[in-house]
XYZ file of C-alpha atoms in Angstrom:
586
model
C -59.142 18.224 -106.456
C -59.666 20.944 -103.852
C -59.140 24.625 -104.776
C -58.282 27.601 -102.624
C -56.810 30.362 -104.894
C -53.294 31.783 -104.427
C -51.660 28.602 -103.032
C -51.126 25.181 -104.664
C -50.054 21.880 -103.169
C -49.890 18.584 -105.085
C -48.488 15.096 -104.544
C -48.713 11.877 -106.496
C -48.813 8.203 -105.610
C -47.690 5.509 -108.073
C -48.130 1.865 -107.028
C -45.585 -0.848 -107.468
C -46.560 -4.370 -108.464
C -47.041 -5.505 -104.866
C -48.787 -2.366 -103.614
C -52.504 -2.796 -102.945
C -55.139 -0.138 -103.274
C -55.787 -0.204 -99.535
C -52.091 0.594 -98.945
C -52.338 3.473 -101.393
C -55.329 4.771 -99.482
C -53.417 4.536 -96.220
C -50.409 6.393 -97.676
C -52.591 9.117 -99.163
C -54.444 9.595 -95.864
C -51.126 9.726 -93.974
C -49.709 12.292 -96.347
C -52.772 14.392 -96.165
C -52.807 14.425 -92.368
C -49.072 14.608 -91.689
C -47.910 16.822 -94.542
C -50.766 18.895 -95.919
C -52.531 19.871 -92.714
C -49.465 21.511 -91.082
C -48.815 23.412 -94.327
C -52.382 24.580 -94.498
C -52.264 25.625 -90.844
C -49.171 27.775 -91.499
C -50.639 29.366 -94.633
C -52.863 32.354 -94.020
C -54.025 32.730 -97.626
C -56.308 30.476 -99.663
C -54.875 27.064 -100.527
C -55.160 24.672 -103.534
C -54.545 20.938 -102.966
C -54.096 18.572 -105.930
C -53.957 14.816 -105.329
C -52.908 12.474 -108.133
C -52.945 8.688 -107.716
C -52.153 6.031 -110.340
C -53.941 2.744 -109.504
C -53.516 -0.776 -110.835
C -57.096 -1.049 -111.969
C -60.145 1.119 -112.266
C -61.415 0.641 -108.766
C -62.587 3.650 -106.830
C -60.378 4.518 -103.878
C -61.922 6.771 -101.205
C -59.776 9.572 -99.836
C -60.810 11.887 -97.039
C -59.190 15.164 -95.990
C -60.146 17.026 -92.880
C -59.119 20.575 -92.274
C -59.283 21.616 -88.625
C -58.802 25.258 -87.610
C -57.675 26.222 -84.099
C -59.321 29.456 -83.076
C -56.843 30.657 -80.402
C -53.049 30.716 -80.236
C -50.770 28.693 -77.904
C -50.478 31.404 -75.249
C -54.242 31.608 -74.932
C -54.510 27.809 -74.626
C -51.941 27.837 -71.853
C -53.858 30.497 -69.984
C -57.064 28.450 -70.288
C -55.268 25.293 -69.071
C -53.847 27.236 -66.112
C -57.247 28.579 -65.104
C -58.798 25.068 -65.268
C -55.964 23.595 -63.180
C -56.327 26.424 -60.642
C -60.044 25.842 -60.483
C -59.583 22.145 -59.706
C -57.176 23.010 -56.901
C -59.611 25.534 -55.420
C -62.319 22.846 -55.320
C -59.940 20.347 -53.653
C -58.170 22.728 -51.242
C -61.353 24.275 -49.837
C -63.172 20.925 -49.972
C -66.070 22.446 -51.891
C -66.696 19.017 -53.486
C -65.076 15.649 -53.108
C -61.686 15.425 -54.901
C -63.042 12.777 -57.297
C -65.847 15.093 -58.379
C -63.367 17.993 -58.669
C -61.157 15.918 -61.017
C -64.184 14.985 -63.108
C -65.356 18.576 -63.373
C -61.816 19.646 -64.320
C -61.494 16.992 -67.013
C -64.923 18.011 -68.399
C -63.846 21.671 -68.461
C -60.605 20.807 -70.240
C -62.417 18.746 -72.864
C -64.902 21.618 -73.347
C -61.990 24.006 -73.869
C -60.497 21.664 -76.540
C -63.846 21.532 -78.282
C -64.213 25.288 -78.248
C -60.793 25.915 -79.845
C -61.590 23.355 -82.609
C -59.660 20.322 -81.373
C -62.444 18.195 -80.000
C -61.280 14.645 -79.288
C -63.531 11.677 -79.893
C -64.877 9.513 -77.098
C -62.566 6.708 -78.164
C -59.574 9.047 -77.899
C -60.553 10.272 -74.437
C -60.954 6.713 -73.206
C -57.494 5.861 -74.582
C -55.975 8.616 -72.440
C -56.752 6.619 -69.296
C -53.818 4.615 -67.964
C -55.518 1.222 -67.531
C -52.309 -0.428 -66.233
C -52.340 1.879 -63.178
C -56.034 1.275 -62.576
C -55.593 -2.467 -62.893
C -52.669 -2.366 -60.471
C -54.781 -0.460 -57.960
C -57.780 -2.691 -58.355
C -55.813 -5.942 -58.080
C -53.911 -4.817 -54.969
C -57.141 -3.595 -53.346
C -58.680 -7.015 -53.785
C -55.524 -8.675 -52.344
C -55.380 -6.371 -49.324
C -59.126 -6.734 -48.690
C -58.850 -10.538 -48.435
C -55.609 -10.248 -46.413
C -57.312 -8.096 -43.799
C -59.820 -10.917 -43.040
C -56.965 -13.025 -41.496
C -56.201 -10.645 -38.577
C -52.664 -10.264 -39.877
C -52.698 -6.459 -39.690
C -53.790 -6.499 -36.060
C -51.014 -8.995 -35.300
C -48.394 -6.781 -36.993
C -49.605 -3.785 -35.064
C -49.094 -5.569 -31.771
C -45.634 -6.753 -32.828
C -44.570 -3.256 -33.819
C -45.846 -2.001 -30.434
C -43.754 -4.645 -28.760
C -40.585 -3.780 -30.766
C -40.927 -0.041 -30.029
C -41.310 -0.812 -26.302
C -44.235 1.588 -26.055
C -42.239 4.563 -27.478
C -43.868 6.468 -30.301
C -40.996 8.004 -32.242
C -38.897 4.862 -32.548
C -41.983 3.172 -33.912
C -42.642 6.000 -36.430
C -39.030 5.942 -37.492
C -39.043 2.175 -38.042
C -42.277 2.332 -40.082
C -41.007 5.218 -42.266
C -37.646 3.563 -42.855
C -39.211 0.228 -43.887
C -41.656 2.049 -46.169
C -38.797 3.970 -47.867
C -36.748 0.802 -48.416
C -39.697 -1.206 -49.818
C -40.738 1.605 -52.115
C -37.251 1.612 -53.704
C -38.026 -1.803 -55.130
C -41.829 -1.951 -55.163
C -44.297 0.504 -56.655
C -45.130 3.290 -54.194
C -48.809 2.532 -54.496
C -48.283 -1.128 -53.562
C -46.199 -0.155 -50.567
C -48.824 2.200 -49.112
C -51.658 -0.242 -49.747
C -49.819 -2.772 -47.618
C -48.682 -0.313 -44.968
C -51.786 1.782 -44.420
C -54.022 -0.831 -42.764
C -51.135 -1.909 -40.471
C -50.463 1.676 -39.467
C -54.101 2.474 -38.756
C -54.507 -0.605 -36.558
C -51.269 0.177 -34.746
C -52.287 3.769 -34.063
C -55.652 2.551 -32.753
C -53.840 0.280 -30.310
C -51.638 3.042 -29.069
C -54.411 5.666 -29.015
C -52.558 7.746 -31.652
C -54.014 9.903 -34.377
C -53.277 7.826 -37.548
C -53.374 10.862 -39.825
C -49.980 12.279 -38.867
C -48.303 8.872 -38.985
C -49.766 8.004 -42.399
C -48.642 11.378 -43.849
C -45.105 10.755 -42.612
C -45.093 7.259 -44.129
C -46.326 8.362 -47.537
C -43.721 11.175 -47.612
C -40.887 8.666 -46.983
C -42.427 6.288 -49.514
C -42.078 8.958 -52.229
C -38.497 9.705 -51.119
C -37.501 6.050 -51.192
C -39.072 5.566 -54.594
C -36.609 7.979 -56.133
C -33.638 5.854 -55.123
C -33.835 3.259 -57.934
C -34.786 3.004 -61.560
C -37.905 0.977 -60.740
C -39.124 2.794 -57.627
C -41.114 5.542 -59.314
C -42.808 5.809 -62.732
C -40.707 8.848 -63.897
C -37.528 6.853 -63.261
C -38.895 4.006 -65.382
C -39.665 6.419 -68.214
C -36.110 7.793 -68.065
C -34.275 4.468 -68.113
C -36.574 3.165 -70.853
C -35.627 5.979 -73.244
C -33.316 4.666 -75.967
C -31.580 7.994 -76.574
C -30.685 8.276 -72.905
C -29.411 4.674 -72.892
C -27.028 5.610 -75.630
C -25.820 8.437 -73.357
C -24.967 5.920 -70.692
C -28.056 6.485 -68.452
C -29.044 2.824 -67.955
C -30.436 0.933 -64.960
C -27.150 0.539 -63.094
C -25.793 4.080 -63.735
C -29.089 5.694 -62.865
C -29.615 3.631 -59.651
C -26.050 4.116 -58.478
C -26.200 7.890 -58.759
C -29.695 8.365 -57.381
C -29.273 5.892 -54.515
C -26.403 7.884 -53.017
C -28.300 11.130 -53.270
C -31.507 9.693 -51.778
C -29.539 8.190 -48.850
C -28.304 11.733 -48.013
C -31.841 13.061 -48.347
C -33.167 10.345 -45.926
C -30.465 11.126 -43.336
C -31.601 14.776 -43.171
C -35.325 14.000 -43.522
C -35.805 12.168 -40.196
C -34.507 15.121 -38.033
C -36.573 17.503 -40.098
C -39.706 15.357 -39.692
C -39.182 15.381 -35.937
C -38.874 19.183 -36.055
C -42.106 19.469 -38.075
C -43.938 17.285 -35.515
C -42.399 19.087 -32.533
C -45.558 20.869 -31.398
C -48.012 18.326 -32.741
C -49.894 16.122 -30.332
C -49.677 12.686 -31.831
C -51.719 11.169 -29.031
C -55.458 11.690 -29.006
C -56.555 14.176 -26.430
C -59.325 11.863 -25.162
C -59.300 8.469 -23.452
C -59.067 5.516 -25.773
C -62.671 4.489 -24.876
C -63.995 7.808 -26.188
C -61.863 7.655 -29.323
C -62.912 4.146 -30.175
C -66.591 4.984 -29.516
C -66.423 8.001 -31.852
C -64.773 5.950 -34.541
C -67.383 3.200 -34.189
C -70.178 5.743 -34.598
C -68.493 7.068 -37.752
C -68.128 3.594 -39.251
C -71.720 2.626 -38.471
C -73.007 5.871 -40.013
C -70.916 5.416 -43.179
C -72.202 1.821 -43.490
C -75.796 2.995 -43.202
C -75.273 5.704 -45.786
C -73.859 3.226 -48.305
C -76.995 1.123 -48.234
C -79.260 1.921 -51.131
C -82.696 0.695 -49.949
C -84.138 -1.106 -52.954
C -86.419 -3.409 -50.941
C -88.314 -3.409 -47.659
C -85.715 -5.573 -45.981
C -82.859 -3.269 -46.922
C -84.821 -0.242 -45.671
C -85.329 -2.060 -42.343
C -81.589 -2.797 -42.094
C -80.742 0.843 -42.771
C -83.178 1.941 -40.028
C -81.618 -0.503 -37.626
C -78.146 0.849 -38.401
C -79.229 4.418 -37.851
C -80.853 3.414 -34.549
C -77.545 1.831 -33.609
C -75.820 5.155 -34.346
C -78.304 7.015 -32.133
C -77.764 4.577 -29.262
C -73.960 4.905 -29.572
C -74.236 8.696 -29.625
C -76.312 8.600 -26.450
C -73.655 6.370 -24.845
C -70.918 8.782 -26.004
C -72.659 11.728 -24.334
C -72.789 9.792 -21.006
C -69.105 8.815 -21.239
C -68.126 12.420 -21.998
C -69.772 13.475 -18.785
C -68.078 10.703 -16.802
C -64.504 10.830 -18.102
C -62.277 13.793 -17.486
C -60.441 15.135 -20.567
C -56.802 13.968 -20.415
C -53.808 13.918 -22.726
C -52.288 10.465 -23.059
C -48.607 10.069 -22.306
C -46.195 7.436 -23.572
C -47.252 4.073 -22.302
C -45.267 3.266 -19.159
C -47.031 -0.076 -18.646
C -46.400 -1.451 -22.128
C -45.204 -4.828 -20.804
C -48.485 -5.354 -19.007
C -50.610 -4.088 -21.844
C -48.845 -6.224 -24.465
C -50.161 -9.374 -22.868
C -53.720 -8.114 -23.078
C -53.253 -6.965 -26.689
C -51.800 -10.276 -27.718
C -54.859 -12.046 -26.356
C -57.224 -9.610 -28.060
C -55.436 -9.203 -31.444
C -54.308 -12.487 -32.903
C -54.430 -14.367 -36.232
C -58.046 -15.404 -36.865
C -57.601 -17.622 -39.966
C -54.172 -19.246 -40.316
C -55.154 -21.276 -43.391
C -56.251 -18.160 -45.259
C -53.137 -16.314 -44.022
C -50.863 -19.002 -45.603
C -52.748 -18.639 -48.901
C -52.549 -14.843 -48.810
C -48.816 -14.793 -47.979
C -48.159 -17.318 -50.803
C -50.075 -15.337 -53.425
C -48.755 -11.950 -52.321
C -45.189 -13.282 -52.218
C -45.465 -14.587 -55.765
C -46.965 -11.267 -56.979
C -44.208 -9.209 -55.378
C -41.557 -11.607 -56.760
C -42.942 -11.213 -60.277
C -42.965 -7.422 -59.722
C -39.244 -7.633 -59.069
C -38.663 -10.044 -61.926
C -40.630 -7.804 -64.360
C -38.258 -4.902 -63.581
C -35.153 -6.917 -64.514
C -36.449 -9.368 -67.110
C -38.499 -7.453 -69.759
C -39.134 -10.666 -71.692
C -41.915 -11.613 -69.250
C -44.265 -9.306 -71.254
C -46.585 -8.771 -68.285
C -47.455 -5.296 -67.030
C -47.801 -4.611 -63.316
C -51.559 -4.308 -63.727
C -51.884 -7.756 -65.233
C -49.726 -9.243 -62.529
C -51.922 -7.716 -59.788
C -55.162 -8.808 -61.473
C -53.946 -12.366 -61.967
C -52.795 -12.489 -58.324
C -56.224 -11.221 -57.177
C -58.053 -13.837 -59.251
C -55.775 -16.564 -57.952
C -56.377 -15.601 -54.341
C -60.132 -15.324 -54.877
C -60.139 -18.893 -56.159
C -57.929 -20.188 -53.283
C -59.836 -18.285 -50.589
C -63.182 -19.673 -51.844
C -64.940 -16.340 -51.308
C -68.698 -16.976 -51.228
C -70.014 -13.434 -50.831
C -68.053 -11.562 -53.529
C -69.920 -8.255 -52.885
C -68.300 -7.941 -49.485
C -64.859 -7.871 -51.135
C -66.089 -5.409 -53.770
C -67.314 -3.089 -51.007
C -63.724 -2.869 -49.779
C -62.468 -1.597 -53.124
C -61.858 2.176 -53.204
C -64.041 2.957 -56.217
C -63.808 6.684 -55.577
C -59.998 6.481 -55.752
C -60.123 4.537 -59.079
C -62.519 7.067 -60.564
C -60.339 9.930 -59.329
C -57.306 8.496 -61.152
C -59.338 7.918 -64.359
C -60.553 11.548 -64.319
C -57.042 12.776 -63.436
C -55.510 10.962 -66.438
C -58.080 12.611 -68.745
C -57.485 15.973 -67.152
C -53.668 15.795 -67.462
C -53.794 14.655 -71.110
C -56.302 17.362 -71.992
C -54.041 19.975 -70.389
C -51.170 18.555 -72.430
C -53.280 18.951 -75.565
C -53.808 22.590 -74.533
C -50.005 22.922 -74.785
C -49.470 23.499 -71.017
C -46.622 20.949 -70.605
C -44.970 21.913 -73.912
C -45.088 25.565 -72.868
C -43.415 24.835 -69.493
C -40.675 22.841 -71.279
C -40.087 25.563 -73.900
C -39.932 28.352 -71.335
C -37.443 26.357 -69.229
C -35.222 25.813 -72.243
C -35.459 29.476 -73.165
C -34.398 30.569 -69.654
C -31.406 28.198 -69.719
C -30.245 29.553 -73.089
C -30.417 33.102 -71.739
C -27.854 32.385 -69.018
C -24.087 33.132 -69.643
C -22.166 30.068 -70.692
C -19.886 29.941 -67.639
C -22.910 29.699 -65.284
C -25.220 27.810 -67.618
C -24.857 24.275 -66.196
C -25.356 25.474 -62.578
C -28.428 27.453 -63.424
C -29.733 24.676 -65.642
C -29.519 22.099 -62.784
C -31.222 24.476 -60.342
C -33.895 25.465 -62.840
C -34.753 21.961 -64.064
C -34.757 20.667 -60.501
C -37.198 23.237 -59.092
C -39.416 23.467 -62.153
C -39.763 19.704 -62.090
C -40.488 19.666 -58.344
C -43.083 22.438 -58.414
C -44.755 21.138 -61.603
C -44.902 17.576 -60.206
C -46.524 18.799 -57.013
C -49.330 20.381 -59.065
C -49.712 18.001 -62.020
C -49.008 14.392 -62.639
C -45.270 13.749 -62.862
C -45.602 11.004 -65.492
C -46.729 13.174 -68.494
C -44.468 16.012 -67.309
C -41.417 13.717 -67.298
C -42.308 12.338 -70.720
C -42.623 15.906 -72.068
C -39.339 17.150 -70.516
C -37.061 14.350 -71.670
C -37.060 15.306 -75.382
C -36.749 19.011 -74.416
C -33.613 18.270 -72.378
C -32.160 15.937 -75.019
C -32.590 18.562 -77.753
C -31.103 21.207 -75.399
C -27.993 19.090 -74.878
C -27.668 18.641 -78.731
C -27.818 22.403 -79.330
C -24.263 23.572 -80.152
C -25.049 27.073 -78.903
C -26.015 25.737 -75.487
C -23.246 23.112 -74.989
C -24.670 21.280 -71.935
C -24.244 17.638 -70.902
C -27.476 15.703 -70.720
C -26.717 13.596 -67.599
C -26.994 16.333 -64.936
C -30.169 17.639 -66.586
C -31.824 14.212 -66.569
C -30.826 13.480 -62.974
C -32.196 16.907 -61.940
C -35.439 16.066 -63.718
C -35.701 12.684 -61.926
C -34.851 14.153 -58.501
C -37.384 16.993 -58.887
C -40.206 14.895 -60.343
C -39.961 12.216 -57.617
C -39.453 14.435 -54.532
C -41.930 17.006 -55.849
C -44.779 14.536 -55.304
C -44.668 15.331 -51.606
C -45.740 18.889 -52.244
C -49.510 18.357 -52.384
C -52.051 15.625 -51.798
C -52.521 14.924 -55.498
C -48.826 15.272 -56.369
C -48.221 11.518 -56.253
C -50.442 8.456 -56.733
C -49.361 6.987 -53.356
C -50.706 10.106 -51.598
C -54.179 9.714 -53.092
C -54.305 5.957 -52.405
C -53.264 6.423 -48.785
C -55.873 9.144 -48.263
C -58.578 6.965 -49.832
C -57.807 3.951 -47.627
C -57.620 6.170 -44.534
C -60.959 7.750 -45.424
C -62.519 4.326 -45.724
C -61.315 3.529 -42.186
C -62.685 6.804 -40.876
C -59.385 8.709 -40.695
C -59.383 10.758 -43.861
C -57.087 13.756 -44.035
C -57.654 16.925 -46.070
C -55.530 18.646 -48.710
C -54.380 21.301 -46.253
C -53.440 18.763 -43.564
C -51.158 17.028 -46.023
C -49.889 20.336 -47.437
C -48.736 21.685 -44.021
C -46.400 18.706 -43.646
C -45.672 17.640 -47.154
C -44.758 20.953 -48.707
C -42.054 21.963 -46.171
C -40.662 18.420 -46.469
C -40.610 18.760 -50.249
C -38.734 22.089 -50.032
C -36.156 20.609 -47.667
C -35.570 17.360 -49.611
C -35.326 19.203 -52.941
C -32.805 21.578 -51.434
C -30.655 18.620 -50.301
C -31.063 16.937 -53.662
C -30.044 20.159 -55.450
C -26.915 20.489 -53.296
C -26.040 16.851 -54.131
C -26.428 17.526 -57.860
C -24.377 20.683 -57.726
C -21.643 19.027 -55.614
C -21.331 16.049 -57.960
C -21.753 17.691 -61.344
C -20.254 21.124 -60.745
C -17.763 20.371 -57.973
C -16.663 16.905 -58.921
C -17.472 16.975 -62.599
C -19.481 13.733 -62.790
C -20.921 14.646 -66.233
C -19.758 11.651 -68.250
């Protein structure tokens, strides 16, 4: 018995004939943690707790009660979470440290804040916050793409795309973005970008284009296309998996039918707007292709030398040879810069002549390995589709990707496994792991709950005749802006019960369908706002950085954020026209 004067709580447990002592212990522990602790937390005065248990025999049953006091209120926790999130963005925006290190520092600061207020999670709990399915999907697809690149297939695709576009840049960019949007409606956005990024980089190298602008355009349209179906983006999957929403009629077919029409309208307006954003941008490199290729070669050789950790005399000698190679190439570059006049490349007028030279230079190098890669990748993508429509498979996307990678490793008979591991974006994987911990820690600091509660409070304050219109606009833009700053997966999971409870409130009297569609539209399109707003953005940036074409937070922001504002505006108009104008609420 535990005594705190002035207040008294007691409960009893009486076993039945089939109830074991271990079950009694479990029940008592559950009652103490789920019932007593909230009561103690709400009681300011001293508390008395009395526990009575009647057991079948005279065995001693252990019972443990832990009382944890939080030292600051919810508002203060939200302020702390906001400061930590702002600090992470400052580190990433101004490139003070690498984004992976920034996410790790942010997660450490969030965990420290939880410990200070008295809610310190255990190491096991922190590890459980990491979404291992996403990490497994990324790792498996990285292995598949790394082996695929050894066949020369990406070079071959680049030449074919050059041939189809007839040497014209914008038709080529439009084709790439449209294909990326269509694929991402059925595949995971991350998978789409992992397949498209190497092809795009090689194509841009062939055309002497700067790959950064083309990659940013592709990933923007990947995020837009992912919003079209119930399986294209994780927030959509969370929505259609909710049983309460299924009872409201928001299932796979209804969700996809409504969102597909809206996203088609968004795509139609996005291509002209993208052309407008790129109006004054020079997509071609301002130097001859020989200079560009030489600079890129120097960068790759230097990165290779820096990655060697000399643990033996031979490795030290190899590193010295690589650095000498860099010095020789830099000397050659200086000579070429004196020889060549600076010129701006124009659209290729002699594409028919050049295509023959490119076809000789860039061809399939290993047809046997190519057949194996296409077979394995085809099976993996088919099971991705099948998993979306047949839940009885009981295989997550991460498991499918890992099994596909292992299968291809066996078929390809890879002898030097370390070469493949060097192609894996370990910094990207570590960034996602740190980001998952950061987002969950911010959720524990009540940041997401606070955003949801404030959104609901604002909706309730609006007059009833304008409430649905304001609710759609508010949910749409709060979701978009929040998803551009924080991960849209925990935000969507937090907002769904808030919106369901809001629709059940008799004083509010709002249908749930327009609110959920506004949440989905904002959460998916909002990922284009910043570099870390969507997983596909980070993966694309990581692969581009490995190839020597990394782009910064601000480079993505200058293109992605205006596109996010425009697409969200079109999406909002679609929602208002259908739900307010046409009354599609049931």
